[in-house]
Each structure stands twice: as C-alpha cells, then as structure tokens.
C-alpha cells in the first residue's frame, strides 16, 4: 500500500477490494491500542512527577495525546455507524496517517523532554522502550507499511536527533542504535508487508478459482495445479516471514543482554529483566504462530514407529518437575513400561502442550501424568487440580485464539494456540484427544494411541533393561545450572570464537555479547573471510601463532551457495575436526536436526538467550577433568 495513495482509481478490482478491507480493519482494530497507551501515559506521569524539570514540557504533548485520542474516538463512532465506502477511502486513509503521525510525534516530544533530566539508567530504559515501541507499531500495523512508517519514524528520529545533539560518545551511540533500529524496523516491515499482500492476493485469487470451478468442470485440472502452486507460495511466505521476524528479535535479545553491565541500579536491572521477559514471550508467541502455519501447510509429517513411553516420560519428568516446583505445585509421574505405535515427536508435543496448559491454569494442588492400558490402546492422561472448564466452553477450547479466562487478552497468558496446536497434531495420526472437567475441581485430557506389545516381555522388564532406563531418566532429570553474568565476566580471556554470520547486525550484536564475557571474536560473513579474521587476530598479537580457535558459531542461512553446515566443514578442515561447533537457525527441520547430529554440531534455534549461548560455549570448551588417583591405579 503506497504512502501517497488517496484513491482506489487505477487498481484492479481485487486490489481495490483488498485495500478497502485493510483500511476498514485498521479503523476497526487500531483504536484498541489507545487504552494501553493511556495507561502507559498515566504511569509515566506518576513516575516523573518529582523529576527536576518544567512539567509543561511533557504535559503539553500528553494533552496533545488526549486531544488526538478524543478526536479518534469520535471518528470511530462515525465509522461504526456508516463504515468506509470507496468514495470515502481517501479521507479515511488521510485521517489514519495523521492520527499515527501525531501519536508518534507526541511520544517523541515526551521522550525528548525527559532525556535531559534522566539518569543514565533511565536513558537506557527510555531508549529500549522506544525500540520496543517502534517494533510494536510495525507488528500491529504490518498490513499497512505507510502507517507503520509514520507511526515509528517521528518518535525514533526526534529522540535520535536529541541524543546526537548532545555531542558526547554515549549519547551518539544511543542515537546510532535508534537509527539502526529504525532502518531495521522499516526494512522488516516493508519485506513482510509485501509478502503479506501477495498472500492476500493469492487468497482472493483462490476464492475466484472456486467460483470458476463450479461453473467450468472441464477446467478442474488446471485449477488444481494453480491451487497447489498457491499453497507452495503460501508455505514459502511463512518460511520467509519466520526468518525475517526472528532475525530482529534475535538481535534485540542479544542487545538487551549486552546492556546488563551498563545498568547498575536495582530499578534499572528490574526494568531490563522485564524487557527480556517480554522479548522471550514475544519469541514464544512467534514460535507458536509459525508452528501452526507449518502444520496447516502440511509441512509436519506423521511417522509412526515403535516407541517406549518410559523414555518420553523421563524427558517430561525432567522438565515439568522443575516447572511445577517453581510454581509451588506437586508433580506426580506414574511410571509406565508400555510401548506404543506412534510418532514420538507428535505425541510428545501434544503432551507438552497439555502439561503447560495444566500448569498455567492450576494455582494450587498437583499436575499428574500417567498412562493406562485399554485393550489395544494406551490412554495417556494429563490431570490437574486447576480452575476447570465451563461446560459452554468445552467445545471451543481447541479453537484458534480462544481463551476462556483471558477476556482482557493479556499477552502474558499467551495467544490461545496451545490447544489449537494439540487439535491439529491429533488429526495427523490415530491420536484423538478428549477432555473431562469439573469447574473449580480440575481437568483431565486424554490422548489415545495404539498399544504395541514387544516380541519378548524381557524387553520391558526391569531386570532386562530397567537399570539403563533408570540411569537415562536420572541423567535427563538433572537440571543444568545457568552461569550468572558475574561468573561469566570473571572468566575472561578464554580464547577465540569464529563467528560466521552474513547479517551485519546479528554479527555485531553476537560479537558484542561474546567480547563482554571475555572471548575474542573472529567474525565474518563467509568461511574465507573468517580465516582472514583469525589471521588478523594473530597479526595483532591477540592470538598466539599456532593456536586454534576455541569454538565455531555459524548461522545456517548464509545467503551463499553454501549453508552453515558446509561452512563448519570447511573451517573444521582448517582448524581440526574436534573443534566444537554450533549452528544457529530459525527453521530447525527434522532433516537438519539429523544432519547436524551426524556432523557433531549442536543445533541452536533463534532467537536464543545470550546466557544460554554463553553457557553452552563455556561447557563445550571446558577442559576435561583430571582422572582420580584411584581410577589411575
């Protein structure tokens, strides 16, 4: 959608209908953000009431906000009564652009008024909040790139100009961060907007094809081919959108971690932790949305095989025993020796979603996992003593975005896709899911899978293999204690990490985090450039001649004729096959997982928390413990 477009003239009928529909959707849904912004404005006014500044500097923009919102409220009432016709398209789109421009400008003026009297910690917090605001505007208005542009540019440019005008190093750096964030925000918004528009056009074209097929039976073959092509394009769109949206989120998580050493007050650290929590929630939401898209696009295969439930039980026990303990709940796992014929990935994903749902809606009591034999079937059950489900909601809990107890649509309660994913996965194979519930007493979700009886009972008796299974379960149940930032900072000068990443922002952000924790980084976009970067470190005396890098981190999609695994193989040829290697990707398919395991490469999924990456680097490069004297004897 062009910024200057104020008329539907010159567009095809489908494009005109799409633009008019998108404009109606904008006026129908965008006013919902005013409530959250009003709450934020009131909270901000309460927090800065004692700051040493002339209050009119921020009160006037705040009053401007209220004026704009009041005007928008009147326009929304008129919209709900009469709607938007083709003849009124230009007026309503101009009003939409003016509204978001003024909104972004007012927030920018408030930030400019607060920056001169803000402490360094508050300045960092304001900059981080503005970056999140810019990306939020982009995500909410992603269907109209012009609105995303006028809503983000004023606030970020005003604050960046104010910081640059201070003529000192830290302010100039923050101004640069804002400008880079603005460019990234606009680039991602434009890219995803184009793909979204193409997808909408394809949807309307497919609707036209359905009508045409009813009238022209002799064109069934041609219409089927076009529909299959549209499905492939839709799958490619979701894959591209997944990568494009994960990249800036990955950068934001790394940069938020890099801010930690610069914020020393408890209040600033608390705000930074909240920011990181919000980013983690945003990443989880994206992951759930794109997984639903993968299932709908039939990119998740169902492959049944003989599976012992004991191994899956051990993995779930190690995860949910800790989660329940952190929530103050009792965790009960009934041991089982049953074997089933099912897809292990699908069944485990179903049970994990059901268990997460049980923990979320259980305030006290217990969560229980068990398996029961029922003739040729095994019934896997998840019990909880939570709030239960009202009778009128039981037929809707598996619908997309339905949340019986989240009328306020709080982001902390998720998107309402957990049980929708369960429904989709259950339809892939013979794994029907049923639910029993009593309001205020709890719920029981049951998953039925085909039972498999091993050829010999010795295969599942404790005497034959119970010791090894128990040892494996105990090994899986041991939690890994994350290293704190202070511990990581204390272990400085550990070695050189070779970083292969073609995105300069991701490469710079990752290098910054690693360097803050004592690593030397040889970063490059290609394997050949990485070799040159290592040689440059040796020439500068920062790496002794003859030494080898300590680890290798590579992105998978490098935009080259080779991928990340090929780059790792090429660099291992130079530095040794035992070099610890990590592969970062936003699309970990089953084939890639197997290929990485065969190459002895640890697969990490974007976005990744900086602390986890640092911990895995430390574990992989830690020296092996010396043998005991008793062992030597």
Coordinates of C-alpha atoms in Angstrom, one line a residue:
X1 CA 0.0 0.0 0.0
X2 CA 1.6 3.2 -1.1
X3 CA 2.0 6.2 1.3
X4 CA 0.6 8.7 -1.2
X5 CA -2.3 6.6 -2.3
X6 CA -5.5 8.5 -1.5
X7 CA -7.8 6.9 -4.1
X8 CA -8.7 3.4 -5.4
X9 CA -8.5 4.6 -9.0
X10 CA -6.2 2.7 -11.3
X11 CA -6.3 -0.5 -9.2
X12 CA -7.7 -3.8 -10.2
X13 CA -11.0 -4.8 -8.6
X14 CA -9.2 -7.3 -6.3
X15 CA -6.6 -4.8 -5.2
X16 CA -9.2 -2.1 -4.6
X17 CA -11.3 -4.6 -2.5
X18 CA -8.2 -5.6 -0.5
X19 CA -7.1 -2.0 0.2
X20 CA -10.6 -1.0 1.3
X21 CA -10.9 -4.1 3.5
X22 CA -7.5 -3.4 5.1
X23 CA -8.5 0.2 5.8
X24 CA -11.7 -0.9 7.4
X25 CA -9.7 -3.4 9.5
X26 CA -7.3 -0.6 10.6
X27 CA -10.2 1.6 11.9
X28 CA -11.8 -1.4 13.5
X29 CA -8.8 -2.8 15.4
X30 CA -6.2 0.0 15.8
X31 CA -8.3 2.1 18.4
X32 CA -7.9 -0.8 20.8
X33 CA -4.3 0.3 21.5
X34 CA -5.4 3.6 22.9
X35 CA -6.4 2.1 26.3
X36 CA -2.9 0.6 26.8
X37 CA -1.2 3.9 25.7
X38 CA -3.4 5.9 28.1
X39 CA -2.4 3.6 31.0
X40 CA 1.3 4.0 30.0
X41 CA 0.9 7.8 29.9
X42 CA -0.7 7.9 33.4
X43 CA 2.0 5.6 34.8
X44 CA 4.7 7.7 33.2
X45 CA 3.2 10.9 34.6
X46 CA 3.2 9.3 38.1
X47 CA 6.8 8.2 37.8
X48 CA 8.3 11.6 36.6
X49 CA 6.2 13.8 38.9
X50 CA 9.2 14.6 41.1
X51 CA 11.8 15.0 38.4
X52 CA 13.6 18.3 38.3
X53 CA 12.1 19.8 35.2
X54 CA 9.4 22.1 33.9
X55 CA 6.4 19.8 33.8
X56 CA 4.7 21.7 30.9
X57 CA 7.4 20.2 28.6
X58 CA 5.8 16.8 28.8
X59 CA 2.3 17.8 29.9
X60 CA 1.7 19.6 26.6
X61 CA 2.5 16.6 24.5
X62 CA 0.4 14.5 26.9
X63 CA -2.5 16.9 26.4
X64 CA -1.9 16.5 22.7
X65 CA -2.3 12.8 23.1
X66 CA -5.6 13.2 24.9
X67 CA -6.9 15.5 22.2
X68 CA -5.9 13.1 19.4
X69 CA -7.5 10.2 21.2
X70 CA -10.7 12.1 21.8
X71 CA -10.9 13.0 18.1
X72 CA -10.2 9.4 17.1
X73 CA -13.0 8.3 19.4
X74 CA -15.5 10.5 17.6
X75 CA -14.3 9.3 14.3
X76 CA -14.6 5.6 15.4
X77 CA -18.2 6.2 16.4
X78 CA -18.9 7.6 12.9
X79 CA -17.0 4.7 11.4
X80 CA -19.1 2.1 13.3
X81 CA -22.3 3.7 12.2
X82 CA -21.6 4.2 8.5
X83 CA -18.4 2.3 7.6
X84 CA -16.0 3.3 4.8
X85 CA -17.1 3.3 1.2
X86 CA -14.9 3.6 -1.9
X87 CA -15.7 7.3 -2.3
X88 CA -14.6 8.0 1.3
X89 CA -11.3 6.0 1.0
X90 CA -9.1 9.0 0.6
X91 CA -10.5 10.9 3.6
X92 CA -10.3 8.0 6.0
X93 CA -6.8 6.9 5.0
X94 CA -5.6 10.5 5.4
X95 CA -7.1 10.6 8.9
X96 CA -5.4 7.3 9.7
X97 CA -2.0 8.5 8.7
X98 CA -2.4 11.9 10.5
X99 CA -3.5 10.0 13.7
X100 CA -0.5 7.7 13.8
X101 CA 1.9 10.6 12.8
X102 CA 0.6 12.8 15.7
X103 CA 0.7 9.8 18.1
X104 CA 4.3 9.0 17.3
X105 CA 5.3 12.7 17.4
X106 CA 3.7 13.2 20.9
X107 CA 5.6 10.2 22.3
X108 CA 8.8 11.6 20.7
X109 CA 8.3 15.0 22.3
X110 CA 7.7 13.4 25.7
X111 CA 10.9 11.4 25.4
X112 CA 12.8 14.5 24.3
X113 CA 11.5 16.4 27.3
X114 CA 12.6 13.6 29.7
X115 CA 16.0 12.8 28.4
X116 CA 17.9 15.9 29.6
X117 CA 17.0 15.3 33.3
X118 CA 17.0 11.4 33.1
X119 CA 19.7 9.4 34.9
X120 CA 22.0 7.2 32.7
X121 CA 19.9 4.1 33.7
X122 CA 16.7 5.8 32.8
X123 CA 18.1 7.0 29.5
X124 CA 18.9 3.4 28.6
X125 CA 15.4 2.3 29.7
X126 CA 13.8 5.1 27.6
X127 CA 15.8 4.1 24.5
X128 CA 15.0 0.4 25.0
X129 CA 11.3 1.2 25.5
X130 CA 11.3 3.3 22.3
X131 CA 12.9 0.5 20.3
X132 CA 10.2 -1.9 21.6
X133 CA 7.5 0.7 20.7
X134 CA 8.8 1.0 17.2
X135 CA 8.7 -2.8 16.6
X136 CA 5.3 -3.0 18.3
X137 CA 3.9 -0.4 15.9
X138 CA 5.4 -2.3 13.0
X139 CA 3.8 -5.6 14.1
X140 CA 0.4 -4.1 14.9
X141 CA 0.2 -2.2 11.6
X142 CA 2.2 -4.6 9.4
X143 CA -0.6 -4.9 6.9
X144 CA -0.1 -1.1 6.0
X145 CA 3.5 -0.2 5.6
X146 CA 2.7 3.5 5.4
X147 CA 1.0 3.5 8.8
X148 CA 4.0 1.6 10.3
X149 CA 6.3 4.2 8.8
X150 CA 4.6 7.3 10.0
X151 CA 4.0 5.8 13.4
X152 CA 7.6 4.8 14.1
X153 CA 9.7 7.4 12.3
X154 CA 8.7 10.6 14.3
X155 CA 9.4 9.2 17.7
X156 CA 12.7 7.5 16.8
X157 CA 14.0 10.4 14.8
X158 CA 13.1 13.0 17.4
X159 CA 14.9 11.1 20.1
X160 CA 17.9 10.2 17.9
X161 CA 18.3 13.9 16.9
X162 CA 18.1 15.0 20.6
X163 CA 20.8 12.5 21.6
X164 CA 23.0 13.3 18.7
X165 CA 22.8 17.0 19.5
X166 CA 24.4 16.3 23.0
X167 CA 27.8 15.7 21.3
X168 CA 29.1 13.0 23.6
X169 CA 30.1 9.4 23.0
X170 CA 27.4 7.6 24.9
X171 CA 24.6 9.7 23.5
X172 CA 25.9 9.4 20.0
X173 CA 26.0 5.6 20.4
X174 CA 22.4 5.6 21.6
X175 CA 21.4 7.8 18.7
X176 CA 23.1 5.3 16.3
X177 CA 21.3 2.4 17.9
X178 CA 17.9 4.2 17.4
X179 CA 18.7 4.9 13.8
X180 CA 19.8 1.3 13.1
X181 CA 16.7 0.1 14.9
X182 CA 14.5 2.4 12.7
X183 CA 16.1 1.2 9.5
X184 CA 15.8 -2.5 10.6
X185 CA 12.2 -1.9 11.6
X186 CA 11.3 -0.3 8.3
X187 CA 13.1 -2.9 6.3
X188 CA 11.4 -5.8 8.0
X189 CA 8.1 -4.1 7.9
X190 CA 8.3 -3.5 4.1
X191 CA 9.5 -7.0 3.4
X192 CA 6.8 -8.7 5.4
X193 CA 4.2 -6.3 4.1
X194 CA 5.0 -7.2 0.5
X195 CA 4.7 -10.9 1.3
X196 CA 1.5 -10.4 3.3
X197 CA 0.0 -8.5 0.4
X198 CA 1.0 -11.3 -2.0
X199 CA -0.6 -13.9 0.3
X200 CA -3.9 -11.9 0.5
X201 CA -3.9 -11.5 -3.3
X202 CA -3.4 -15.3 -3.6
X203 CA -6.3 -15.9 -1.2
X204 CA -8.6 -13.8 -3.2
X205 CA -7.5 -15.4 -6.4
X206 CA -8.2 -18.8 -4.9
X207 CA -11.7 -17.7 -3.9
X208 CA -12.3 -16.7 -7.5
X209 CA -11.0 -20.1 -8.7
X210 CA -13.5 -21.8 -6.5
X211 CA -16.4 -20.0 -8.2
X212 CA -14.9 -20.7 -11.6
X213 CA -14.6 -24.4 -10.9
X214 CA -18.3 -24.6 -10.0
X215 CA -19.1 -23.2 -13.5
X216 CA -16.4 -24.9 -15.6
X217 CA -16.0 -28.5 -14.6
X218 CA -13.7 -29.0 -17.6
X219 CA -11.0 -26.8 -16.0
X220 CA -10.6 -28.8 -12.8
X221 CA -7.1 -30.0 -13.7
X222 CA -5.8 -26.5 -14.4
X223 CA -7.4 -25.0 -11.3
X224 CA -5.9 -27.8 -9.1
X225 CA -2.5 -27.0 -10.4
X226 CA -2.9 -23.3 -9.7
X227 CA -4.2 -24.1 -6.2
X228 CA -1.2 -26.3 -5.4
X229 CA 1.1 -23.5 -6.7
X230 CA -0.6 -21.1 -4.4
X231 CA -0.1 -23.4 -1.4
X232 CA 3.6 -23.7 -2.2
X233 CA 3.9 -19.9 -2.4
X234 CA 2.0 -19.7 0.9
X235 CA 4.5 -22.1 2.5
X236 CA 7.4 -20.1 1.2
X237 CA 5.8 -16.9 2.5
X238 CA 5.5 -18.3 6.0
X239 CA 9.1 -19.6 5.9
X240 CA 10.4 -16.3 4.8
X241 CA 8.3 -14.4 7.3
X242 CA 9.6 -16.7 10.1
X243 CA 13.2 -15.9 9.2
X244 CA 12.7 -12.2 8.8
X245 CA 10.9 -11.8 12.1
X246 CA 13.2 -14.0 14.1
X247 CA 16.3 -12.0 13.0
X248 CA 15.4 -8.7 14.6
X249 CA 14.0 -10.4 17.7
X250 CA 17.3 -12.4 18.0
X251 CA 19.3 -9.1 17.7
X252 CA 17.1 -7.4 20.4
X253 CA 17.6 -10.3 22.8
X254 CA 21.4 -10.1 22.3
X255 CA 21.4 -6.3 22.7
X256 CA 19.3 -6.4 25.9
X257 CA 21.8 -8.8 27.4
X258 CA 24.7 -6.5 26.3
X259 CA 23.0 -3.7 28.3
X260 CA 23.3 -5.5 31.6
X261 CA 26.9 -4.4 32.5
X262 CA 25.9 -0.8 31.9
X263 CA 22.9 -0.7 34.3
X264 CA 23.9 -0.9 37.9
X265 CA 20.8 0.3 39.9
X266 CA 18.3 -2.3 41.1
X267 CA 15.4 -0.4 39.5
X268 CA 17.1 -0.4 36.1
X269 CA 18.0 -4.1 36.3
X270 CA 14.4 -4.9 37.2
X271 CA 13.2 -3.0 34.1
X272 CA 15.7 -4.7 32.0
X273 CA 14.6 -8.1 33.3
X274 CA 11.0 -7.2 32.4
X275 CA 12.1 -6.2 28.9
X276 CA 13.9 -9.5 28.4
X277 CA 10.9 -11.4 29.7
X278 CA 8.7 -9.5 27.2
X279 CA 11.1 -10.4 24.4
X280 CA 11.0 -14.0 25.5
X281 CA 7.2 -14.0 25.5
X282 CA 7.2 -12.4 22.0
X283 CA 9.6 -15.1 20.7
X284 CA 7.4 -17.9 22.2
X285 CA 4.3 -16.3 20.5
X286 CA 6.0 -16.2 17.2
X287 CA 7.2 -19.8 17.5
X288 CA 3.7 -21.0 18.3
X289 CA 2.2 -19.0 15.4
X290 CA 4.7 -20.3 12.8
X291 CA 4.3 -23.9 14.1
X292 CA 0.6 -23.6 13.5
X293 CA 1.3 -22.3 10.0
X294 CA 3.7 -25.3 9.3
X295 CA 1.0 -27.8 10.4
X296 CA -1.6 -26.0 8.2
X297 CA 0.8 -26.0 5.3
X298 CA 1.2 -29.8 5.8
X299 CA 4.9 -29.4 6.5
X300 CA 4.8 -31.7 9.6
X301 CA 4.9 -35.4 8.7
X302 CA 3.4 -38.2 10.8
X303 CA 5.8 -41.1 11.0
X304 CA 4.7 -43.9 13.3
X305 CA 7.3 -46.2 14.9
X306 CA 7.7 -48.4 17.9
X307 CA 8.2 -46.2 20.9
X308 CA 8.8 -46.9 24.6
X309 CA 6.9 -44.4 26.7
X310 CA 9.4 -44.7 29.5
X311 CA 12.0 -42.6 27.6
X312 CA 9.4 -39.8 26.8
X313 CA 8.2 -39.9 30.5
X314 CA 11.8 -39.3 31.6
X315 CA 12.2 -36.2 29.4
X316 CA 8.9 -34.8 30.5
X317 CA 9.7 -35.5 34.1
X318 CA 13.0 -33.7 34.0
X319 CA 11.2 -30.6 32.6
X320 CA 7.9 -30.4 34.4
X321 CA 9.2 -31.5 37.9
X322 CA 11.2 -28.3 37.9
X323 CA 8.4 -26.2 36.4
X324 CA 5.9 -27.4 38.9
X325 CA 8.3 -26.8 41.8
X326 CA 8.8 -23.2 40.7
X327 CA 5.0 -22.7 40.7
X328 CA 4.5 -24.3 44.1
X329 CA 2.7 -27.3 42.6
X330 CA 3.1 -31.1 43.3
X331 CA 4.3 -33.1 40.3
X332 CA 3.3 -36.7 40.0
X333 CA 4.5 -39.1 37.3
X334 CA 3.2 -42.6 37.2
X335 CA 5.9 -44.9 35.8
X336 CA 5.0 -47.0 32.7
X337 CA 6.6 -49.7 30.7
X338 CA 4.1 -49.6 27.8
X339 CA 5.2 -49.4 24.2
X340 CA 3.1 -47.6 21.5
X341 CA 3.0 -47.3 17.8
X342 CA 3.1 -43.5 17.1
X343 CA 5.1 -40.5 16.0
X344 CA 7.2 -39.7 19.0
X345 CA 7.6 -36.0 18.1
X346 CA 3.8 -35.5 17.6
X347 CA 2.9 -37.3 20.8
X348 CA 5.5 -35.5 22.9
X349 CA 4.5 -32.1 21.5
X350 CA 0.8 -32.9 22.4
X351 CA 1.6 -33.9 25.9
X352 CA 4.0 -31.0 26.5
X353 CA 1.3 -28.5 25.4
X354 CA -1.3 -30.2 27.6
X355 CA 1.1 -30.1 30.6
X356 CA 2.0 -26.5 30.0
X357 CA -1.7 -25.7 29.9
X358 CA -2.3 -27.6 33.1
X359 CA 0.5 -25.8 35.0
X360 CA -0.7 -22.4 33.7
X361 CA -4.3 -22.9 35.0
X362 CA -3.5 -24.6 38.3
X363 CA -2.9 -22.3 41.2
X364 CA -2.5 -25.0 43.9
X365 CA -2.6 -28.7 44.1
X366 CA -0.9 -31.1 41.6
X367 CA -0.3 -31.9 38.0
X368 CA -0.2 -35.6 37.1
X369 CA 0.9 -37.6 34.0
X370 CA 0.1 -41.3 33.6
X371 CA -0.6 -44.0 31.0
X372 CA -3.3 -46.6 31.2
X373 CA -3.9 -49.8 29.2
X374 CA -7.3 -50.1 27.5
X375 CA -7.4 -53.2 25.2
X376 CA -5.4 -52.4 22.0
X377 CA -4.9 -48.8 23.2
X378 CA -2.8 -46.8 25.6
X379 CA -4.5 -43.8 27.2
X380 CA -2.0 -41.0 28.1
X381 CA -3.6 -38.7 30.6
X382 CA -2.8 -35.3 32.0
X383 CA -4.6 -34.5 35.2
X384 CA -4.7 -31.2 37.1
X385 CA -6.5 -29.7 40.1
X386 CA -6.9 -26.3 38.4
X387 CA -9.8 -24.0 37.7
X388 CA -11.6 -26.4 35.3
X389 CA -13.5 -25.6 32.2
X390 CA -17.1 -24.3 32.0
X391 CA -19.5 -26.6 30.1
X392 CA -20.3 -24.0 27.5
X393 CA -16.6 -23.5 26.6
X394 CA -15.6 -27.2 26.3
X395 CA -16.5 -27.4 22.6
X396 CA -14.4 -24.2 21.9
X397 CA -11.2 -24.7 23.8
X398 CA -9.5 -26.3 20.8
X399 CA -10.4 -23.3 18.5
X400 CA -7.7 -20.9 17.4
X401 CA -7.1 -17.9 19.8
X402 CA -9.9 -18.9 22.2
X403 CA -9.1 -18.3 25.9
X404 CA -12.0 -18.8 28.3
X405 CA -10.1 -17.0 31.1
X406 CA -8.4 -14.2 29.3
X407 CA -11.1 -11.7 28.4
X408 CA -8.5 -8.9 28.6
X409 CA -6.3 -10.6 26.0
X410 CA -3.2 -10.3 28.3
X411 CA -0.1 -11.2 26.4
X412 CA 1.3 -13.0 29.5
X413 CA -1.5 -15.6 29.1
X414 CA -0.3 -16.5 25.6
X415 CA -2.2 -16.4 22.3
X416 CA -4.7 -19.2 22.9
X417 CA -2.9 -21.5 20.3
X418 CA -1.7 -24.3 22.7
X419 CA -4.8 -26.5 22.4
X420 CA -5.3 -25.4 18.8
X421 CA -1.9 -27.0 18.1
X422 CA -3.0 -30.1 20.0
X423 CA -6.1 -30.4 17.8
X424 CA -4.0 -30.1 14.6
X425 CA -1.4 -32.6 15.7
X426 CA -4.1 -35.1 16.8
X427 CA -5.5 -35.1 13.3
X428 CA -2.2 -36.1 11.8
X429 CA -2.5 -39.7 13.1
X430 CA -4.7 -42.0 15.2
X431 CA -4.2 -39.9 18.3
X432 CA -7.7 -38.5 19.3
X433 CA -7.8 -36.1 22.3
X434 CA -10.7 -35.9 24.8
X435 CA -11.3 -33.8 27.9
X436 CA -13.2 -34.2 31.1
X437 CA -13.5 -31.3 33.5
X438 CA -15.3 -30.0 36.6
X439 CA -15.4 -26.3 37.3
X440 CA -13.2 -25.5 40.3
X441 CA -12.0 -29.1 40.6
X442 CA -9.7 -29.6 37.7
X443 CA -9.5 -31.3 34.2
X444 CA -8.2 -34.5 32.6
X445 CA -7.0 -34.5 29.0
X446 CA -6.7 -38.0 27.4
X447 CA -4.7 -38.9 24.3
X448 CA -5.4 -42.4 22.8
X449 CA -2.5 -44.1 20.9
X450 CA -2.2 -47.7 19.5
X451 CA -0.6 -50.1 22.0
X452 CA 2.3 -52.2 20.9
X453 CA 3.3 -55.4 22.6
X454 CA 7.0 -56.2 22.3
X455 CA 8.1 -59.6 20.9
X456 CA 9.6 -60.5 24.3
X457 CA 8.4 -59.4 27.7
X458 CA 12.1 -59.2 28.7
X459 CA 12.5 -56.1 26.6
X460 CA 10.4 -54.1 29.1
X461 CA 11.0 -55.8 32.4
X462 CA 13.2 -54.0 35.0
X463 CA 15.6 -57.0 35.1
X464 CA 16.4 -56.7 31.5
X465 CA 16.8 -53.0 30.9
X466 CA 15.4 -51.2 33.9
X467 CA 18.8 -50.1 35.2
X468 CA 19.8 -48.4 32.0
X469 CA 16.4 -46.8 31.6
X470 CA 16.5 -45.6 35.2
X471 CA 20.0 -44.2 34.7
X472 CA 19.0 -42.4 31.5
X473 CA 16.0 -41.0 33.2
X474 CA 18.1 -39.7 36.1
X475 CA 20.6 -38.2 33.6
X476 CA 17.8 -36.4 31.8
X477 CA 16.3 -35.2 35.1
X478 CA 19.4 -33.3 36.2
X479 CA 18.9 -29.6 35.6
X480 CA 21.7 -27.6 34.1
X481 CA 22.5 -24.6 36.3
X482 CA 22.9 -21.5 34.2
X483 CA 26.1 -19.4 34.7
X484 CA 25.5 -16.0 36.1
X485 CA 26.7 -12.8 34.4
X486 CA 29.2 -12.2 37.2
X487 CA 30.7 -15.7 36.8
X488 CA 30.9 -15.3 33.1
X489 CA 32.6 -11.9 33.5
X490 CA 35.1 -13.4 35.9
X491 CA 36.3 -15.9 33.4
X492 CA 37.9 -13.5 30.9
X493 CA 40.3 -14.2 28.1
X494 CA 39.1 -17.7 27.3
X495 CA 40.0 -17.9 23.6
X496 CA 38.8 -17.2 20.1
X497 CA 35.3 -17.9 18.8
X498 CA 34.9 -18.0 15.0
X499 CA 31.6 -16.4 14.1
X500 CA 30.1 -16.8 10.6
X501 CA 27.0 -14.7 10.0
X502 CA 26.1 -12.8 6.9
X503 CA 23.7 -10.3 8.7
X504 CA 25.9 -7.4 10.0
X505 CA 23.5 -6.5 12.8
X506 CA 23.4 -10.1 14.1
X507 CA 27.1 -10.5 13.7
X508 CA 27.9 -7.3 15.6
X509 CA 25.4 -8.0 18.4
X510 CA 26.7 -11.5 18.9
X511 CA 30.3 -10.3 18.9
X512 CA 29.5 -7.6 21.4
X513 CA 28.0 -10.1 23.9
X514 CA 30.9 -12.6 23.5
X515 CA 33.5 -9.8 23.9
X516 CA 31.8 -8.6 27.0
X517 CA 32.3 -12.1 28.5
X518 CA 36.0 -12.4 27.7
X519 CA 36.0 -14.1 24.3
X520 CA 38.0 -12.9 21.3
X521 CA 35.8 -13.0 18.2
X522 CA 36.8 -13.5 14.6
X523 CA 33.6 -12.5 12.8
X524 CA 32.9 -12.7 9.1
X525 CA 30.2 -13.3 6.5
X526 CA 32.0 -16.2 4.7
X527 CA 34.4 -19.0 5.7
X528 CA 37.2 -17.4 3.7
X529 CA 36.7 -14.1 5.5
X530 CA 36.6 -16.0 8.8
X531 CA 40.1 -17.5 8.1
X532 CA 41.3 -14.0 7.3
X533 CA 39.8 -12.6 10.5
X534 CA 41.7 -15.3 12.5
X535 CA 44.9 -14.4 10.7
X536 CA 44.3 -10.7 11.5
X537 CA 44.0 -11.6 15.3
X538 CA 47.3 -13.4 15.1
X539 CA 49.0 -10.4 13.4
X540 CA 47.7 -8.1 16.0
X541 CA 49.1 -10.3 18.8
X542 CA 45.7 -11.1 20.2
X543 CA 46.0 -14.8 19.4
X544 CA 49.3 -16.7 19.7
X545 CA 50.8 -18.1 16.5
X546 CA 49.8 -21.8 16.1
X547 CA 46.9 -21.6 18.5
X548 CA 43.5 -22.9 17.3
X549 CA 40.1 -21.3 17.9
X550 CA 38.1 -22.5 20.9
X551 CA 34.8 -22.8 19.2
X552 CA 32.8 -22.1 16.0
X553 CA 29.4 -20.5 15.7
X554 CA 27.6 -20.2 12.3
X555 CA 24.3 -19.2 11.0
X556 CA 22.6 -21.7 8.8
X557 CA 21.1 -19.5 6.1
X558 CA 24.2 -17.6 4.9
X559 CA 22.8 -16.3 1.6
X560 CA 25.6 -18.1 -0.3
X561 CA 26.0 -21.2 -2.4
X562 CA 26.8 -23.0 0.9
X563 CA 24.9 -23.3 4.2
X564 CA 26.1 -23.2 7.8
X565 CA 27.0 -26.9 7.9
X566 CA 29.1 -26.6 4.8
X567 CA 30.9 -23.6 6.4
X568 CA 31.5 -25.6 9.5
X569 CA 33.0 -28.5 7.5
X570 CA 35.3 -26.1 5.6
X571 CA 36.5 -24.4 8.8
X572 CA 37.0 -27.7 10.6
X573 CA 39.2 -28.8 7.7
X574 CA 41.5 -25.8 8.6
X575 CA 41.2 -25.9 12.4
X576 CA 40.6 -29.6 13.2
X577 CA 37.6 -32.0 13.2
X578 CA 37.3 -31.7 17.0
X579 CA 36.5 -28.0 17.0
X580 CA 33.2 -27.5 19.0
X581 CA 30.7 -26.1 16.6
X582 CA 27.2 -24.5 17.0
X583 CA 24.7 -24.0 14.2
X584 CA 22.1 -21.1 14.7
X585 CA 18.9 -21.4 12.7
X586 CA 15.3 -20.2 12.8
X587 CA 13.9 -23.2 10.9
X588 CA 15.1 -26.5 12.6
X589 CA 13.6 -29.2 10.4
X590 CA 13.8 -32.8 11.2
X591 CA 16.3 -33.5 8.4
X592 CA 18.5 -30.6 9.6
X593 CA 18.5 -31.9 13.1
X594 CA 19.7 -35.4 12.0
X595 CA 22.3 -33.9 9.7
X596 CA 23.7 -31.7 12.5
X597 CA 23.8 -34.6 14.9
X598 CA 25.8 -36.7 12.4
X599 CA 28.2 -33.8 11.9
X600 CA 28.7 -33.5 15.7
X601 CA 27.2 -29.9 15.6
X602 CA 25.0 -28.5 18.3
X603 CA 21.8 -27.0 16.8
X604 CA 20.5 -23.8 18.4
X605 CA 17.2 -22.2 17.5
X606 CA 16.8 -18.5 17.0
X607 CA 16.0 -16.4 18.9
X608 CA 18.4 -17.6 21.7
X609 CA 19.1 -16.0 25.0
X610 CA 22.6 -14.7 25.4
X611 CA 23.1 -16.5 28.7
X612 CA 22.3 -19.9 27.1
X613 CA 24.7 -19.4 24.3
X614 CA 27.5 -18.3 26.7
X615 CA 26.8 -21.3 29.0
X616 CA 27.0 -23.8 26.0
X617 CA 30.2 -22.2 24.8
X618 CA 31.7 -22.5 28.3
X619 CA 30.6 -26.1 28.7
X620 CA 31.9 -27.2 25.2
X621 CA 35.3 -25.5 25.8
X622 CA 35.8 -26.5 29.4
X623 CA 38.9 -28.7 30.0
X624 CA 38.2 -32.4 30.7
X625 CA 38.5 -33.2 34.5
X626 CA 41.7 -34.9 35.6
X627 CA 41.3 -38.6 36.4
X628 CA 41.2 -39.6 40.1
X629 CA 44.2 -41.3 41.6
X630 CA 42.0 -44.3 42.3
X631 CA 40.9 -44.5 38.7
X632 CA 44.5 -44.2 37.6
X633 CA 45.5 -47.0 39.9

